[in-house]
Amino acid sequence: MHPLRQVPLHFAEESKAGLTHVNLSAVRTDGPHLWVAGDETATVERLTEQRDATGRLTGYGDQVSVALADLVELPAAASEEADVEGLARTGPWLWAIGSHSLKRKKVRDSDPDDKARKRLGKVVREANRFVLVRLPVDPATGLPAREVRLDGQRLTAAVLGAHDDDLATELADDELLAPFLAIPSKDNGLDVEGVAVREDAGGTRVLVGLRGPVLRGWAVLLELRPATHRKDDGRLVLREFEDGRRYRVHLLDLRGLGVRDLAPHGDDLLVLTGPSMGLSGPVRVHRWAGALRAEAPAVVRARELPVLLELPHGQGEDHPEGIGVVPAEPGGAEELLVVLDSPAAARHTAGGGMLADVWPLPPAP
């Protein structure tokens, strides 16, 4: 199976020097703009659509980089990566979430046996990975700001995770997830990879997809209710659910795969899935009907998660990492944009761009 077409993403030289273009981990469409993030920085990037004389989309460029540390307080230095793995855009807000994962050192080809063993024994916690960030988007510039005035309201950038209040700490007593908090992400430990946000009468609901852990074939999705801290408008707090917890667990039977990204589609959620550990494929896109409604079920069977697409993948390269719905053009239908991590050489264009795939999006039943 092949995509309908490919479109280049053009990055500024600074981002290419930082290898953002080959480490893409999240994407979200936003009208004429495209938000993307790489997993080696603490920034998000805005690209703008490019069209030919007929109005056909030909790519995205004119990159603007937004440093999270310029807008919110991070728990560590601005130079430390946040490993942004999910982006969401709803109402006046742009949301970004870090992986919340521990990292085990990689073995290098040149390492002797004792050095390889020593490196594998070292696990690192990088504090900026443990953040959920909410940024108001200035309608005048289309860019996030520390503060925005909109319809008489003052909207402020805010963060969860900068004051010993991160999501992983909240899960410390969870009977399902607590045993995995000390395990690195690539070992089936805690690993956030995807976020979707819905604003409704009950407030803000944030759905967080986990690549790991996968529990006997079942993937995990967390539901949060963040709100602005009543004494510090630069902080987020998690509101309690009816059972007194500050999160809700949803279990999805994805037949052994974990969540790699989430994309809203009406009341439904498109779920990009793939292996929880350092493996290549299989990669699928599922539809979870009604996931964004207020009372989505806690346990979702495989029959309720139909496969929309089976995506190709390489071995050690070309890993689908992010999905976003491309709005329909006149006379056309909605499509699905897929960005890839560790892109193959064929994805690098002569003009310095990086090719993303555009797939047909089967309509909701």
Tab-separated table of C-alpha atoms in Angstrom:
chain	number	residue	atom	x	y	z
A	1	MET	CA	0.000	0.000	0.000
A	2	HIS	CA	1.311	3.427	-0.917
A	3	PRO	CA	0.360	6.984	0.167
A	4	LEU	CA	-1.646	9.205	-2.137
A	5	ARG	CA	1.308	11.566	-2.378
A	6	GLN	CA	4.176	13.058	-0.425
A	7	VAL	CA	4.706	16.687	0.593
A	8	PRO	CA	8.002	18.246	1.726
A	9	LEU	CA	8.457	19.915	5.100
A	10	HIS	CA	11.091	22.658	4.893
A	11	PHE	CA	13.053	23.534	8.022
A	12	ALA	CA	15.379	26.422	8.825
A	13	GLU	CA	19.101	25.758	8.881
A	14	GLU	CA	19.285	25.994	12.683
A	15	SER	CA	16.704	23.240	13.081
A	16	LYS	CA	18.415	21.068	10.511
A	17	ALA	CA	21.701	21.554	12.341
A	18	GLY	CA	19.917	20.400	15.510
A	19	LEU	CA	18.533	17.394	13.580
A	20	THR	CA	14.908	18.287	14.310
A	21	HIS	CA	13.962	17.346	10.745
A	22	VAL	CA	15.128	13.741	11.244
A	23	ASN	CA	13.737	13.366	14.785
A	24	LEU	CA	10.105	14.347	14.244
A	25	SER	CA	7.928	13.042	17.062
A	26	ALA	CA	4.634	14.978	16.895
A	27	VAL	CA	2.456	16.825	14.408
A	28	ARG	CA	-0.816	18.748	14.449
A	29	THR	CA	-2.586	20.495	11.587
A	30	ASP	CA	-3.986	23.965	12.269
A	31	GLY	CA	-5.688	25.579	9.280
A	32	PRO	CA	-2.889	26.902	7.041
A	33	HIS	CA	-0.276	25.964	9.636
A	34	LEU	CA	1.396	22.777	10.740
A	35	TRP	CA	2.812	22.323	14.238
A	36	VAL	CA	5.608	19.788	14.620
A	37	ALA	CA	8.114	18.865	17.303
A	38	GLY	CA	11.338	16.908	17.459
A	39	ASP	CA	12.330	14.692	20.354
A	40	GLU	CA	15.789	16.203	20.870
A	41	THR	CA	14.824	19.793	21.773
A	42	ALA	CA	12.567	21.812	24.077
A	43	THR	CA	10.863	23.641	21.214
A	44	VAL	CA	7.844	23.382	18.955
A	45	GLU	CA	7.933	24.457	15.321
A	46	ARG	CA	5.286	26.160	13.200
A	47	LEU	CA	5.308	25.624	9.447
A	48	THR	CA	3.012	27.330	6.940
A	49	GLU	CA	1.382	25.653	3.956
A	50	GLN	CA	2.679	26.291	0.465
A	51	ARG	CA	0.350	26.015	-2.532
A	52	ASP	CA	0.749	26.201	-6.298
A	53	ALA	CA	-1.205	28.413	-8.714
A	54	THR	CA	-4.124	25.960	-8.711
A	55	GLY	CA	-4.359	26.004	-4.910
A	56	ARG	CA	-2.945	22.509	-4.513
A	57	LEU	CA	-0.917	21.885	-1.356
A	58	THR	CA	2.729	21.460	-2.302
A	59	GLY	CA	4.425	21.477	1.103
A	60	TYR	CA	5.048	23.362	4.331
A	61	GLY	CA	7.789	25.904	5.096
A	62	ASP	CA	8.545	29.327	6.609
A	63	GLN	CA	9.425	27.668	9.892
A	64	VAL	CA	9.128	29.569	13.165
A	65	SER	CA	10.647	27.953	16.257
A	66	VAL	CA	9.076	28.477	19.684
A	67	ALA	CA	11.175	27.732	22.776
A	68	LEU	CA	9.050	26.431	25.648
A	69	ALA	CA	11.366	28.032	28.207
A	70	ASP	CA	10.538	31.473	26.790
A	71	LEU	CA	6.885	31.017	27.769
A	72	VAL	CA	6.724	28.731	30.818
A	73	GLU	CA	8.901	27.649	33.707
A	74	LEU	CA	10.632	24.358	32.949
A	75	PRO	CA	11.978	22.108	35.713
A	76	ALA	CA	15.463	22.014	34.147
A	77	ALA	CA	17.654	24.161	31.918
A	78	ALA	CA	16.195	25.454	28.660
A	79	SER	CA	18.916	23.574	26.778
A	80	GLU	CA	17.735	20.210	28.136
A	81	GLU	CA	15.408	18.360	25.792
A	82	ALA	CA	11.697	18.043	26.610
A	83	ASP	CA	11.228	15.094	24.242
A	84	VAL	CA	7.910	16.528	23.034
A	85	GLU	CA	5.865	13.553	21.868
A	86	GLY	CA	2.392	15.029	21.492
A	87	LEU	CA	0.785	18.257	20.277
A	88	ALA	CA	-2.841	19.395	20.390
A	89	ARG	CA	-4.562	22.502	19.083
A	90	THR	CA	-8.017	23.452	20.340
A	91	GLY	CA	-9.739	26.790	20.794
A	92	PRO	CA	-7.137	29.445	21.708
A	93	TRP	CA	-4.632	26.864	22.995
A	94	LEU	CA	-1.659	24.871	21.776
A	95	TRP	CA	-0.754	21.949	24.047
A	96	ALA	CA	2.517	20.029	24.183
A	97	ILE	CA	3.494	17.033	26.286
A	98	GLY	CA	6.851	15.422	27.010
A	99	SER	CA	7.473	11.695	26.965
A	100	HIS	CA	7.561	11.374	30.790
A	101	SER	CA	10.084	8.601	30.231
A	102	LEU	CA	13.370	7.421	31.639
A	103	LYS	CA	16.204	6.849	29.182
A	104	ARG	CA	18.662	3.964	29.093
A	105	LYS	CA	22.029	4.702	27.518
A	106	LYS	CA	22.622	3.254	24.048
A	107	VAL	CA	25.443	0.851	23.226
A	108	ARG	CA	27.768	2.156	20.532
A	109	ASP	CA	29.335	-0.072	17.898
A	110	SER	CA	32.802	0.887	19.141
A	111	ASP	CA	32.097	-0.030	22.791
A	112	PRO	CA	34.068	-2.987	24.221
A	113	ASP	CA	32.021	-5.553	26.153
A	114	ASP	CA	32.552	-4.033	29.598
A	115	LYS	CA	31.718	-0.543	28.325
A	116	ALA	CA	28.571	-1.843	26.619
A	117	ARG	CA	27.393	-3.453	29.843
A	118	LYS	CA	28.142	-0.278	31.814
A	119	ARG	CA	26.213	1.900	29.374
A	120	LEU	CA	23.196	-0.418	29.448
A	121	GLY	CA	23.222	-0.203	33.229
A	122	LYS	CA	22.891	3.590	33.241
A	123	VAL	CA	19.371	5.026	33.389
A	124	VAL	CA	18.850	8.785	33.115
A	125	ARG	CA	15.944	10.971	34.216
A	126	GLU	CA	15.694	14.292	32.377
A	127	ALA	CA	13.249	16.580	34.173
A	128	ASN	CA	12.012	18.526	31.135
A	129	ARG	CA	10.522	15.327	29.725
A	130	PHE	CA	7.937	15.350	32.533
A	131	VAL	CA	5.877	18.379	31.504
A	132	LEU	CA	2.448	19.160	30.102
A	133	VAL	CA	2.388	22.674	28.617
A	134	ARG	CA	-0.588	24.859	27.643
A	135	LEU	CA	0.171	27.898	25.462
A	136	PRO	CA	-2.267	30.620	24.338
A	137	VAL	CA	-1.993	31.392	20.632
A	138	ASP	CA	-2.070	35.082	19.731
A	139	PRO	CA	-4.636	35.510	16.931
A	140	ALA	CA	-2.692	38.485	15.579
A	141	THR	CA	0.494	36.481	14.964
A	142	GLY	CA	-0.704	32.888	15.034
A	143	LEU	CA	2.102	32.146	17.501
A	144	PRO	CA	2.099	31.152	21.188
A	145	ALA	CA	2.696	33.876	23.733
A	146	ARG	CA	3.186	34.082	27.493
A	147	GLU	CA	-0.066	36.067	27.768
A	148	VAL	CA	-2.918	36.821	25.354
A	149	ARG	CA	-5.990	39.041	25.736
A	150	LEU	CA	-8.955	37.499	23.936
A	151	ASP	CA	-12.607	38.594	24.174
A	152	GLY	CA	-11.912	40.366	27.433
A	153	GLN	CA	-10.172	37.370	28.959
A	154	ARG	CA	-6.554	37.067	29.996
A	155	LEU	CA	-5.079	33.758	28.853
A	156	THR	CA	-1.701	32.673	30.203
A	157	ALA	CA	0.865	30.031	29.344
A	158	ALA	CA	1.025	27.381	32.055
A	159	VAL	CA	2.829	24.144	32.838
A	160	LEU	CA	2.308	20.986	34.861
A	161	GLY	CA	5.482	19.266	36.026
A	162	ALA	CA	7.757	22.122	37.047
A	163	HIS	CA	6.987	21.904	40.797
A	164	ASP	CA	7.236	18.222	41.751
A	165	ASP	CA	3.693	17.791	40.454
A	166	ASP	CA	4.255	15.835	37.246
A	167	LEU	CA	2.005	13.102	35.922
A	168	ALA	CA	4.455	10.324	36.776
A	169	THR	CA	4.355	11.376	40.436
A	170	GLU	CA	0.553	11.225	40.295
A	171	LEU	CA	0.784	7.606	39.105
A	172	ALA	CA	3.102	6.495	41.913
A	173	ASP	CA	0.363	4.535	43.697
A	174	ASP	CA	-1.489	3.222	40.653
A	175	GLU	CA	-1.935	-0.543	40.856
A	176	LEU	CA	-1.448	-1.007	37.100
A	177	LEU	CA	1.161	1.598	36.194
A	178	ALA	CA	3.309	2.195	39.301
A	179	PRO	CA	5.527	-0.896	38.695
A	180	PHE	CA	6.586	0.561	35.329
A	181	LEU	CA	7.653	4.028	36.507
A	182	ALA	CA	11.256	2.976	37.227
A	183	ILE	CA	11.609	1.214	33.860
A	184	PRO	CA	13.047	3.087	30.828
A	185	SER	CA	10.723	3.730	27.931
A	186	LYS	CA	12.306	1.327	25.456
A	187	ASP	CA	12.021	-1.465	28.068
A	188	ASN	CA	8.187	-1.159	28.182
A	189	GLY	CA	8.320	1.518	30.871
A	190	LEU	CA	6.184	4.655	31.050
A	191	ASP	CA	6.325	6.475	27.710
A	192	VAL	CA	3.859	9.175	26.605
A	193	GLU	CA	3.385	9.453	22.835
A	194	GLY	CA	0.280	11.368	21.899
A	195	VAL	CA	-2.187	13.895	23.252
A	196	ALA	CA	-5.670	15.093	22.318
A	197	VAL	CA	-7.708	17.823	24.012
A	198	ARG	CA	-11.451	18.512	24.174
A	199	GLU	CA	-13.075	21.605	25.705
A	200	ASP	CA	-16.686	21.135	26.778
A	201	ALA	CA	-19.154	22.247	29.437
A	202	GLY	CA	-17.276	20.242	32.061
A	203	GLY	CA	-13.979	22.035	31.344
A	204	THR	CA	-10.831	20.782	29.692
A	205	ARG	CA	-10.209	17.069	29.151
A	206	VAL	CA	-6.794	15.895	28.003
A	207	LEU	CA	-6.311	12.382	26.644
A	208	VAL	CA	-2.751	11.095	26.894
A	209	GLY	CA	-1.711	8.035	24.877
A	210	LEU	CA	1.004	5.737	26.212
A	211	ARG	CA	3.411	3.846	24.009
A	212	GLY	CA	4.242	1.875	27.118
A	213	PRO	CA	3.587	0.087	29.223
A	214	VAL	CA	1.557	-2.398	27.208
A	215	LEU	CA	-0.202	-4.742	29.638
A	216	ARG	CA	-0.593	-8.237	28.182
A	217	GLY	CA	-1.409	-6.705	24.812
A	218	TRP	CA	-3.547	-3.842	26.155
A	219	ALA	CA	-2.486	-0.245	25.577
A	220	VAL	CA	-3.139	2.522	28.116
A	221	LEU	CA	-4.650	5.963	27.643
A	222	LEU	CA	-4.955	8.450	30.508
A	223	GLU	CA	-7.630	11.111	30.851
A	224	LEU	CA	-6.749	14.313	32.730
A	225	ARG	CA	-8.682	17.430	33.754
A	226	PRO	CA	-6.092	20.221	33.973
A	227	ALA	CA	-6.977	23.703	35.169
A	228	THR	CA	-5.098	26.883	36.016
A	229	HIS	CA	-3.651	26.979	39.531
A	230	ARG	CA	-5.755	29.408	41.597
A	231	LYS	CA	-2.699	31.175	43.052
A	232	ASP	CA	-0.265	30.947	40.119
A	233	ASP	CA	-1.558	31.402	36.581
A	234	GLY	CA	1.699	30.018	35.191
A	235	ARG	CA	0.944	26.572	36.642
A	236	LEU	CA	-1.550	23.839	35.860
A	237	VAL	CA	-3.154	21.525	38.408
A	238	LEU	CA	-5.098	18.313	37.853
A	239	ARG	CA	-8.715	18.351	38.987
A	240	GLU	CA	-10.114	15.271	40.686
A	241	PHE	CA	-12.495	12.783	39.124
A	242	GLU	CA	-15.455	11.338	41.028
A	243	ASP	CA	-13.276	8.626	42.620
A	244	GLY	CA	-10.866	11.194	44.068
A	245	ARG	CA	-8.047	10.427	41.631
A	246	ARG	CA	-6.620	13.079	39.355
A	247	TYR	CA	-6.589	10.838	36.286
A	248	ARG	CA	-8.720	8.170	34.669
A	249	VAL	CA	-7.340	5.042	32.990
A	250	HIS	CA	-8.671	3.736	29.666
A	251	LEU	CA	-7.486	0.330	28.439
A	252	LEU	CA	-7.435	-0.332	24.685
A	253	ASP	CA	-7.025	-3.790	23.153
A	254	LEU	CA	-4.599	-2.899	20.353
A	255	ARG	CA	-3.406	-6.500	20.037
A	256	GLY	CA	0.000	-5.925	21.600
A	257	LEU	CA	0.784	-2.489	20.180
A	258	GLY	CA	1.185	0.802	22.030
A	259	VAL	CA	-0.040	4.302	21.188
A	260	ARG	CA	2.274	6.339	18.971
A	261	ASP	CA	0.026	9.374	18.416
A	262	LEU	CA	-3.555	10.618	18.752
A	263	ALA	CA	-5.524	12.841	16.372
A	264	PRO	CA	-9.074	14.124	17.013
A	265	HIS	CA	-11.645	13.587	14.250
A	266	GLY	CA	-14.992	14.960	15.364
A	267	ASP	CA	-15.979	13.022	18.472
A	268	ASP	CA	-13.680	10.180	17.431
A	269	LEU	CA	-10.011	9.628	18.064
A	270	LEU	CA	-7.596	8.365	15.424
A	271	VAL	CA	-4.965	6.246	17.152
A	272	LEU	CA	-1.576	5.623	15.564
A	273	THR	CA	-0.160	2.398	16.993
A	274	GLY	CA	3.180	0.616	16.904
A	275	PRO	CA	5.546	-1.476	19.033
A	276	SER	CA	6.153	-0.324	22.591
A	277	MET	CA	9.862	-1.206	22.457
A	278	GLY	CA	12.705	-0.520	20.030
A	279	LEU	CA	11.238	-2.543	17.159
A	280	SER	CA	10.134	-1.750	13.610
A	281	GLY	CA	6.417	-2.280	12.892
A	282	PRO	CA	3.655	-3.216	12.545
A	283	VAL	CA	2.099	0.273	12.380
A	284	ARG	CA	-1.642	0.874	12.163
A	285	VAL	CA	-4.207	3.660	12.403
A	286	HIS	CA	-7.348	2.766	14.389
A	287	ARG	CA	-10.568	4.679	14.936
A	288	TRP	CA	-11.972	4.862	18.471
A	289	ALA	CA	-15.524	6.078	17.949
A	290	GLY	CA	-16.825	8.515	20.564
A	291	ALA	CA	-13.532	8.696	22.451
A	292	LEU	CA	-13.816	12.458	22.929
A	293	ARG	CA	-17.279	12.350	24.454
A	294	ALA	CA	-17.525	12.959	28.181
A	295	GLU	CA	-18.231	9.353	29.170
A	296	ALA	CA	-15.919	7.293	26.989
A	297	PRO	CA	-15.626	3.690	28.230
A	298	ALA	CA	-12.777	2.599	30.485
A	299	VAL	CA	-12.240	-0.699	28.638
A	300	VAL	CA	-12.284	-0.748	24.822
A	301	ARG	CA	-12.277	-4.098	23.008
A	302	ALA	CA	-10.447	-4.769	19.754
A	303	ARG	CA	-13.753	-4.999	17.846
A	304	GLU	CA	-14.418	-1.377	18.855
A	305	LEU	CA	-11.101	-0.203	17.396
A	306	PRO	CA	-11.331	-0.878	13.643
A	307	VAL	CA	-8.128	-0.576	11.622
A	308	LEU	CA	-8.318	2.233	9.059
A	309	LEU	CA	-4.814	1.947	7.620
A	310	GLU	CA	-1.852	-0.415	7.727
A	311	LEU	CA	1.164	1.874	7.283
A	312	PRO	CA	4.467	0.731	5.797
A	313	HIS	CA	7.653	1.055	7.808
A	314	GLY	CA	11.342	0.463	7.332
A	315	GLN	CA	13.722	-1.658	9.345
A	316	GLY	CA	15.459	0.736	11.716
A	317	GLU	CA	14.185	3.714	9.705
A	318	ASP	CA	10.996	5.336	8.403
A	319	HIS	CA	9.000	4.985	11.625
A	320	PRO	CA	5.574	6.727	11.507
A	321	GLU	CA	5.544	9.000	14.581
A	322	GLY	CA	2.763	11.529	14.150
A	323	ILE	CA	-0.598	11.917	12.396
A	324	GLY	CA	-2.766	14.931	11.639
A	325	VAL	CA	-5.994	15.403	9.690
A	326	VAL	CA	-5.554	17.579	6.593
A	327	PRO	CA	-8.747	19.601	5.962
A	328	ALA	CA	-10.618	18.836	2.765
A	329	GLU	CA	-9.989	21.066	-0.232
A	330	PRO	CA	-12.865	22.099	-2.538
A	331	GLY	CA	-14.173	18.978	-4.212
A	332	GLY	CA	-11.917	16.744	-2.136
A	333	ALA	CA	-12.007	14.751	1.069
A	334	GLU	CA	-10.096	14.912	4.326
A	335	GLU	CA	-6.715	13.213	4.309
A	336	LEU	CA	-4.221	12.049	6.895
A	337	LEU	CA	-0.719	13.503	7.117
A	338	VAL	CA	1.946	11.175	8.570
A	339	VAL	CA	5.397	12.347	9.686
A	340	LEU	CA	8.207	9.881	10.246
A	341	ASP	CA	11.139	9.567	12.621
A	342	SER	CA	14.519	8.221	11.431
A	343	PRO	CA	13.599	8.982	7.803
A	344	ALA	CA	15.141	6.942	5.004
A	345	ALA	CA	17.540	8.659	2.617
A	346	ALA	CA	14.838	8.806	-0.080
A	347	ARG	CA	12.815	11.216	2.079
A	348	HIS	CA	15.460	13.940	1.883
A	349	THR	CA	14.652	16.272	-1.023
A	350	ALA	CA	17.186	18.079	-3.176
A	351	GLY	CA	15.930	21.373	-1.763
A	352	GLY	CA	16.598	20.347	1.829
A	353	GLY	CA	13.068	19.297	2.679
A	354	MET	CA	11.806	16.172	4.422
A	355	LEU	CA	8.957	14.234	2.836
A	356	ALA	CA	5.806	13.458	4.821
A	357	ASP	CA	3.153	11.037	3.571
A	358	VAL	CA	-0.461	11.915	2.768
A	359	TRP	CA	-2.949	9.039	3.058
A	360	PRO	CA	-6.676	8.742	2.334
A	361	LEU	CA	-8.776	8.998	5.471
A	362	PRO	CA	-11.719	6.588	5.432
A	363	PRO	CA	-14.861	8.420	6.574
A	364	ALA	CA	-16.456	7.704	9.917
A	365	PRO	CA	-19.231	5.096	9.697
